C-alpha positions as MATLAB code, in Angstrom:
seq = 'XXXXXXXXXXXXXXXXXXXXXXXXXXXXXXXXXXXXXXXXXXXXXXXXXXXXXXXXXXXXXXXXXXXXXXXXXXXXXXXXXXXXXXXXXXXXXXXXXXXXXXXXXXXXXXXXXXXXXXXXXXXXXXXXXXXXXXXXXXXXXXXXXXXXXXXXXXXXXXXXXXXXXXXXXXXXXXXXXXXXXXXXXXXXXXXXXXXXXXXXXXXXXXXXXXXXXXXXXXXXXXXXXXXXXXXXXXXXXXXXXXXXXXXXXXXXXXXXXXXXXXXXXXXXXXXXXXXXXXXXXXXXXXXXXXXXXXXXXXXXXXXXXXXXXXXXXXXXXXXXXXXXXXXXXXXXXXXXXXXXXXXXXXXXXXXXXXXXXXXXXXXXXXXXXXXXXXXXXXXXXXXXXXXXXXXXXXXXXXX';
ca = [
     115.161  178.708  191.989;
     111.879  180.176  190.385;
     109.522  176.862  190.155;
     108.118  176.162  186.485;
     104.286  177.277  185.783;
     102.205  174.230  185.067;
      98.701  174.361  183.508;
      96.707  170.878  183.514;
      93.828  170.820  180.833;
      91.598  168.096  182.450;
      87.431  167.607  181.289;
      85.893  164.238  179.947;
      86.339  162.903  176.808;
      85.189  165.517  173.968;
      85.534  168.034  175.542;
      88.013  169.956  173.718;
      90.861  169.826  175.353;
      93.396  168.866  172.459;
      92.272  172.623  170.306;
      92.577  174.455  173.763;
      95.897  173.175  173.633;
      96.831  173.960  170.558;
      95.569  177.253  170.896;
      97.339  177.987  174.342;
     100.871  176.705  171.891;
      99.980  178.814  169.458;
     100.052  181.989  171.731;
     103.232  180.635  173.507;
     105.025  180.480  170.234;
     103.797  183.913  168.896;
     104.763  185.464  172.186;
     108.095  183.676  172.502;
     107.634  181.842  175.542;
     109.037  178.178  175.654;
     106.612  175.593  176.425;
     106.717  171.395  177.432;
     103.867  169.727  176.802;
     102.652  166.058  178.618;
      99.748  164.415  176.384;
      97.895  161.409  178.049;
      95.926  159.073  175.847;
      94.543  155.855  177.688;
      94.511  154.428  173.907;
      97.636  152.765  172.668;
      96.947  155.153  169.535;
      98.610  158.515  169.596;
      96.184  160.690  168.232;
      96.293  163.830  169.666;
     100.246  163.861  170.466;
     100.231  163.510  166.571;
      98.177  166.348  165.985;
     100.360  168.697  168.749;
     103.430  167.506  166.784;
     102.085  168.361  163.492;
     102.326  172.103  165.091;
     105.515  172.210  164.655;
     106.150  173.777  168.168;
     107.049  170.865  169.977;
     108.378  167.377  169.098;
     109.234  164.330  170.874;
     113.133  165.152  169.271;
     113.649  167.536  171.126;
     112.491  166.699  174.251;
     109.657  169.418  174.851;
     107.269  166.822  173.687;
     105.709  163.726  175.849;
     102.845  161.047  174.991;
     102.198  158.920  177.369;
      99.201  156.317  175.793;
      97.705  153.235  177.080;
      97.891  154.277  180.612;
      95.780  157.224  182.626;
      97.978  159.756  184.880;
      95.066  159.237  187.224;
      97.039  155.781  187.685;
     100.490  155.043  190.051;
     101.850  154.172  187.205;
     100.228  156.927  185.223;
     102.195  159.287  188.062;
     105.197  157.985  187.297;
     105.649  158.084  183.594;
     104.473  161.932  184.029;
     107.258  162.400  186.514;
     110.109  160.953  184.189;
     109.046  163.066  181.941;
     109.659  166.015  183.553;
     112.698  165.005  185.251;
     113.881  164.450  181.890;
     112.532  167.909  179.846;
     113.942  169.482  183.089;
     117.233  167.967  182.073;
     117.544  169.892  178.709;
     115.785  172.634  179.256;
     114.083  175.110  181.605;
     110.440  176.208  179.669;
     108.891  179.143  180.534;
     105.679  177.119  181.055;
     104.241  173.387  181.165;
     101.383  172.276  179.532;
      99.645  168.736  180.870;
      96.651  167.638  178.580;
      94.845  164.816  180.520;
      93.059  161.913  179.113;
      89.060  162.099  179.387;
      88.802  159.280  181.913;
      91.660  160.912  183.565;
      91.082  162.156  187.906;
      92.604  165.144  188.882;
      93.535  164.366  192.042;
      96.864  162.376  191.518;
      98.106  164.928  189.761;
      97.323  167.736  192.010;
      98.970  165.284  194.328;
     101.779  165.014  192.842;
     102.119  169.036  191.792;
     101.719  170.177  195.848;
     104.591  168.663  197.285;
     107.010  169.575  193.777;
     110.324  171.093  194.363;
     110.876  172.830  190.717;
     106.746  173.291  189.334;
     104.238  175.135  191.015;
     100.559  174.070  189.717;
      99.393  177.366  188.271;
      95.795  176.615  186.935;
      94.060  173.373  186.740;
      91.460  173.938  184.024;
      88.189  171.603  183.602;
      86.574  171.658  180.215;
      83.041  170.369  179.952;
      81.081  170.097  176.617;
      77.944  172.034  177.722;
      76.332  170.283  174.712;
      76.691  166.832  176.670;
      75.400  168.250  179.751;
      72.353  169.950  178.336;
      71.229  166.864  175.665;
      72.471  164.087  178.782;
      71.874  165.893  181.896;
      68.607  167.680  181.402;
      70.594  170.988  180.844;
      72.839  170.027  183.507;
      70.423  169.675  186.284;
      70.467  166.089  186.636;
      74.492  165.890  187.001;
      74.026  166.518  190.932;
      71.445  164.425  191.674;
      72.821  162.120  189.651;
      75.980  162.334  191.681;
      74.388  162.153  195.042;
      72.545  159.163  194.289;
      75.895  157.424  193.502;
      77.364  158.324  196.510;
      74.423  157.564  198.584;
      74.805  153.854  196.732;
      78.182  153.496  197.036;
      78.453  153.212  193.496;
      81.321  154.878  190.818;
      79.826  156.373  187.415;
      80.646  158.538  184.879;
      78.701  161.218  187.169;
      81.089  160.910  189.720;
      83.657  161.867  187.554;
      82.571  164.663  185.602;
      81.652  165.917  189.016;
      84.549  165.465  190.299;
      86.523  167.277  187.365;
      84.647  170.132  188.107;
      85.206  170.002  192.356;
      89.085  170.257  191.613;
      89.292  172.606  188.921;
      90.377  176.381  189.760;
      88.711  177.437  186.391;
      85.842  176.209  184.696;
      85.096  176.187  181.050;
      81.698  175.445  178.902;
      82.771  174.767  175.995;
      80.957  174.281  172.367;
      78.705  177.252  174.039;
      78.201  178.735  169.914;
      76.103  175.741  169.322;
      73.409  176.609  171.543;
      71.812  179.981  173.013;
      72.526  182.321  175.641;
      70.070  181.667  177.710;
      70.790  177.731  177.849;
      74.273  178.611  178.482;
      73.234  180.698  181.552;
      71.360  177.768  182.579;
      73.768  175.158  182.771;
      76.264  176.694  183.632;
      73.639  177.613  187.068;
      72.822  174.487  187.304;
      76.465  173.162  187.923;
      78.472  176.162  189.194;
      77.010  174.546  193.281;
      79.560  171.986  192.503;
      82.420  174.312  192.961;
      80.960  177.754  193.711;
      84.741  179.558  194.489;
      86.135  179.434  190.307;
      84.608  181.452  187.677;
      82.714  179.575  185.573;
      83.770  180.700  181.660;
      81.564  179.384  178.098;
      84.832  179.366  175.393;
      84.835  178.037  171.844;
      87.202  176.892  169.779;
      89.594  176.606  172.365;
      89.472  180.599  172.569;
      91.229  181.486  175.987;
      94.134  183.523  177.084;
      97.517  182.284  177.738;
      99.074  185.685  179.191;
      95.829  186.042  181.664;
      96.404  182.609  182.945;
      99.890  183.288  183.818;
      98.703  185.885  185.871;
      96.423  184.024  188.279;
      97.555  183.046  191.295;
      98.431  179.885  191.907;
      96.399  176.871  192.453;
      94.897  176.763  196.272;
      95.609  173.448  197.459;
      94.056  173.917  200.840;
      90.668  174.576  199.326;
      90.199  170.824  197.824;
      92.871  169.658  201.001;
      89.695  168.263  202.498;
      88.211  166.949  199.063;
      91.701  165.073  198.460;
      91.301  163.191  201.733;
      87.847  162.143  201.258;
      88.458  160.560  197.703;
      91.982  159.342  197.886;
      91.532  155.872  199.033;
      88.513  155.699  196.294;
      90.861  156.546  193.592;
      93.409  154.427  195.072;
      90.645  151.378  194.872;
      89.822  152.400  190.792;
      93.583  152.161  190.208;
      93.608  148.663  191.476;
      90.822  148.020  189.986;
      88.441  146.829  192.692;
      85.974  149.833  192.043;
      86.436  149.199  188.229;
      88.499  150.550  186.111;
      88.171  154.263  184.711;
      84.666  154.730  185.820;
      83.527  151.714  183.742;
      85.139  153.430  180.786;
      86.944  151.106  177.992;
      88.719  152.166  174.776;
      89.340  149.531  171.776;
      91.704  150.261  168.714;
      90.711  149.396  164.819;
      93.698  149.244  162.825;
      93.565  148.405  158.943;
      95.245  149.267  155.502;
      92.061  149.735  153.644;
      89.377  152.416  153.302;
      85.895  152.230  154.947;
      83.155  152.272  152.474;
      81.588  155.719  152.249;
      77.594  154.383  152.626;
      78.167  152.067  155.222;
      79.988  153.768  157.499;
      77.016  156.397  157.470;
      74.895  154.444  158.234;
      76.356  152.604  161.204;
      77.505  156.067  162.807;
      73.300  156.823  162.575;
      72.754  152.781  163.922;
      75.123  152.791  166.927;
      76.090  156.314  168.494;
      74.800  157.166  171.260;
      75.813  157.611  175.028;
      77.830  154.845  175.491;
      79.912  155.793  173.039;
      81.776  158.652  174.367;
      84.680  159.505  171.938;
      86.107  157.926  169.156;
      89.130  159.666  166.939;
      91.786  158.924  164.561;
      92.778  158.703  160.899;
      91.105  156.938  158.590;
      90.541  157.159  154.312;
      88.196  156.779  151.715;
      88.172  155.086  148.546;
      86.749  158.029  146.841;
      89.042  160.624  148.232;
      92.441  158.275  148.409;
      94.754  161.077  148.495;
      93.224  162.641  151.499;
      93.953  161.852  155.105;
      91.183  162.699  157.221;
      90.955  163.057  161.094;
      87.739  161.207  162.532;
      86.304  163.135  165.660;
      83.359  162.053  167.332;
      81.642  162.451  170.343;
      78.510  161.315  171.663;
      76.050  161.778  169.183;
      78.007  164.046  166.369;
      81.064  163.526  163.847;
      82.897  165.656  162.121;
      85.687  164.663  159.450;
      88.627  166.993  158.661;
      91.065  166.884  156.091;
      94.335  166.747  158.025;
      96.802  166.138  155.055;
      97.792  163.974  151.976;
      98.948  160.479  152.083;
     102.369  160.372  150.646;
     100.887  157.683  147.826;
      98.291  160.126  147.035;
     100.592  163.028  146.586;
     102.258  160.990  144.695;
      99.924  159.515  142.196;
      99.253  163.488  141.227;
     101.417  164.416  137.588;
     101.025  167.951  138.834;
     102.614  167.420  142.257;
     105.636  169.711  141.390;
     107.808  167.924  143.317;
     111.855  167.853  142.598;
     113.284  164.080  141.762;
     114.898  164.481  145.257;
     111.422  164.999  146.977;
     109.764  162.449  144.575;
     112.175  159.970  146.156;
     111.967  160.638  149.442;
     108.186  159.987  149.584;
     108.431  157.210  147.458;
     110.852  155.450  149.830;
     108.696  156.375  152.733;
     105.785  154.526  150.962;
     108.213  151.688  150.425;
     109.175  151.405  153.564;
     105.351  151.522  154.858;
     103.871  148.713  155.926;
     100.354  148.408  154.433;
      99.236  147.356  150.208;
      98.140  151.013  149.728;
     101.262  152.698  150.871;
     101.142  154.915  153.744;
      97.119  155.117  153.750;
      95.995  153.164  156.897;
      92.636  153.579  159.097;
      94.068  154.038  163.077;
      91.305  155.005  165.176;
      90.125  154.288  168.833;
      86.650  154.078  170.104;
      86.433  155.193  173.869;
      83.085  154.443  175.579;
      81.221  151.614  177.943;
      82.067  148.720  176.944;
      79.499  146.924  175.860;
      78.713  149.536  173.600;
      82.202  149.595  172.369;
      82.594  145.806  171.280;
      78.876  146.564  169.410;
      80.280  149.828  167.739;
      83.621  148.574  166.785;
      82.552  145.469  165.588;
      80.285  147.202  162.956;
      83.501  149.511  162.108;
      85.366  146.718  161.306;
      82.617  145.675  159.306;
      82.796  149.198  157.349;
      85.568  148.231  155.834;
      85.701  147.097  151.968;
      85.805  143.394  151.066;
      88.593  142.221  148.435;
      85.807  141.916  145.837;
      85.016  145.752  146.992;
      88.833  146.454  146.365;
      88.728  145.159  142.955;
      85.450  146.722  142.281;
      86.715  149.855  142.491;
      90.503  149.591  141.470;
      88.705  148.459  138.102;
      86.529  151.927  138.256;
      84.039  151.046  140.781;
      82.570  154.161  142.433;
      80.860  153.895  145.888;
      78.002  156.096  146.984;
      79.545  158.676  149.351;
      77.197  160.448  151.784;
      79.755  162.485  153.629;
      80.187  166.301  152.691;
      82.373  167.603  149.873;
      83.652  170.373  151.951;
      85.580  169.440  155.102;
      87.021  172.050  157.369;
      91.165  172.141  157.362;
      93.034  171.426  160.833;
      95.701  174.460  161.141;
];
């Protein structure tokens, strides 16, 4: 039996792992290859599984499709959940490839682990994305990530460091990614600066998740015996983080704000300028705003920028629209969906996790939750009130 390709899309948290993935579907689908994909989220909210299903290419119905939230696959448990749900995709179908998109805080090595000794995959590539952004703003253009790293070994100590080192140790390609946002030159340089960390994989600046699915699939396969010594050195370590005596995920914490109303436009500026900063790593989700109520927007942050993108329209908005052309079938089909929905403003809700250190977290979610309107706010404005709104007019469209 010919053993199933499997490509693991592992990097920290921002990275851009969730757009290489949909681009890597994308080219599966237009070259008529059949693809499972595995998305780990340590939040309990599904945010990028939800944005992989909205490509239409795979869905959790028909089993080509799995999200596996609130738990890391660097975990035992983790491990597990992944291989259910391959033993079950494996059931009802045999894809021509499998995708595995990691969470940020996620380790490699379990995974590679598990992939070495597997009787129907073979691990194919095992790519680490690093925002090159992060490393030149954080890391002095990436020359402080191995001292950094060194120092934390020499203190027996577990940071962030040690991860995004590590990510890079395992991987057989590298990838810089964001690279259009700065110059050539500073590419160059960072990507010198950390290639010493594994000097045997090409080390490749992409954007916009702008990499080859057919040249991939004609690698070779991964080379366990290059990190064989690498896993023995850092297995019981990863064991220890699992169990929590080293702390769990690097120190790393995510909390989830969940809420039927809209932030207020002003002051959720301002306390994205207050609070981000390194601590907060990622935050993401959906979210609306009282001035644009039939618009569901994605929130995507990480470290120090945001960007907000229109991802679609709220079923109450589309409906509130004369001009929505919609049949009396369709018109009742959305209105019983915003029926059936749970919050006062129909489907609208704000579902977003913040991912960071956590005492940053608690300080940043806390004034989130504070973003939010008051009741007098609400009746304000469903009177006429109209908030100042900072954020641009123009927001770039998820395909």
């Amino acid at each position: 039996m010919n053993r199933i390709p499997v490509i693991i899309i592992n990097g920290f948290l921002g990275a851009g792992k969730t757009t290489l993935l949909k681009s890597l579907l994308m080219q599966a689908y237009k070259n008529h290859l059949t693809v499972s994909v595995i998305v780990n989220d340590m939040s309990d909210l599904d945010i990028d599984g939800v944005l992989i299903a909205n490509t239409g290419i795979v869905n959790i119905a028909n089993n080509d499709l799995v999200s596996i939230t609130a738990d890391s696959i660097s975990s035992q448990s983790g491990i597990k959940k992944v291989d259910n749900a391959i033993k079950n995709m494996l059931r009802h179908d045999l894809p021509d490839v499998i995708l595995i998109e990691t969470s940020g805080s996620s380790h490699p090595l379990p995974l590679i682990k598990y992939l070495r000794s597997h009787e129907r995959l073979r691990l194919k590539s095992l790519l680490s994305l690093v925002d090159i952004v992060m490393l030149n703003n954080d890391y002095n253009g990436g020359k402080a990530l191995i001292p950094t790293f060194q120092e934390n070994l020499r203190q027996n100590r577990r940071g962030t460091e040690n991860l995004l080192a590590e990510q890079i140790m395992f991987c057989s390609s590298l990838l810089l990614t964001k690279n259009d946002r700065l110059s050539f030159d500073i590419v160059a340089d960072v990507a010198k600066a950390v290639h010493p960390l594994n000097p045997y994989v090409n080390v490749t600046a992409v954007s916009w998740g702008n990499l080859k699915l057919a040249e991939l699939l004609t690698l070779p396969d991964y080379d366990f015996n290059r990190v064989g010594l690498l896993i023995r050195e850092l297995e019981n370590t990863i064991k220890a983080e699992d169990a929590g005596i080293s702390g769990q995920n690097d120190g790393i914490i995510s909390q989830v704000i969940q809420d039927d109303r809209p932030f207020h436009p002003q002051r959720l500026w301002e306390t994205c300028h207050r609070f981000m900063g390194m601590g907060i790593y990622r935050s993401k989700g959906f979210f609306w705003l009282p001035g644009r109520a039939d618009v569901a927007l994605l929130w995507n942050q990480v470290a120090g920028s945001i960007n907000l993108e229109f991802i679609s329209y709220w079923n109450a908005g589309v409906l509130a629209h004369s001009d929505n052309h919609l049949t009396h079938e369709e018109r009742s089909v959305l209105q019983k969906k915003v029926d059936n929905a749970p919050g006062r403003f129909g489907d609208r809700r704000c579902n977003l996790t913040v991912i960071g250190r956590s005492d940053e977290v608690h300080d940043f979610t806390f004034a989130l939750i504070n973003c939010f309107l008051s009741e007098e706010e609400i009746a304000w404005w469903q009177s006429g009130g109209v908030f100042p709104d900072p954020w641009p007019v123009k927001l770039s469209r998820l395909n």
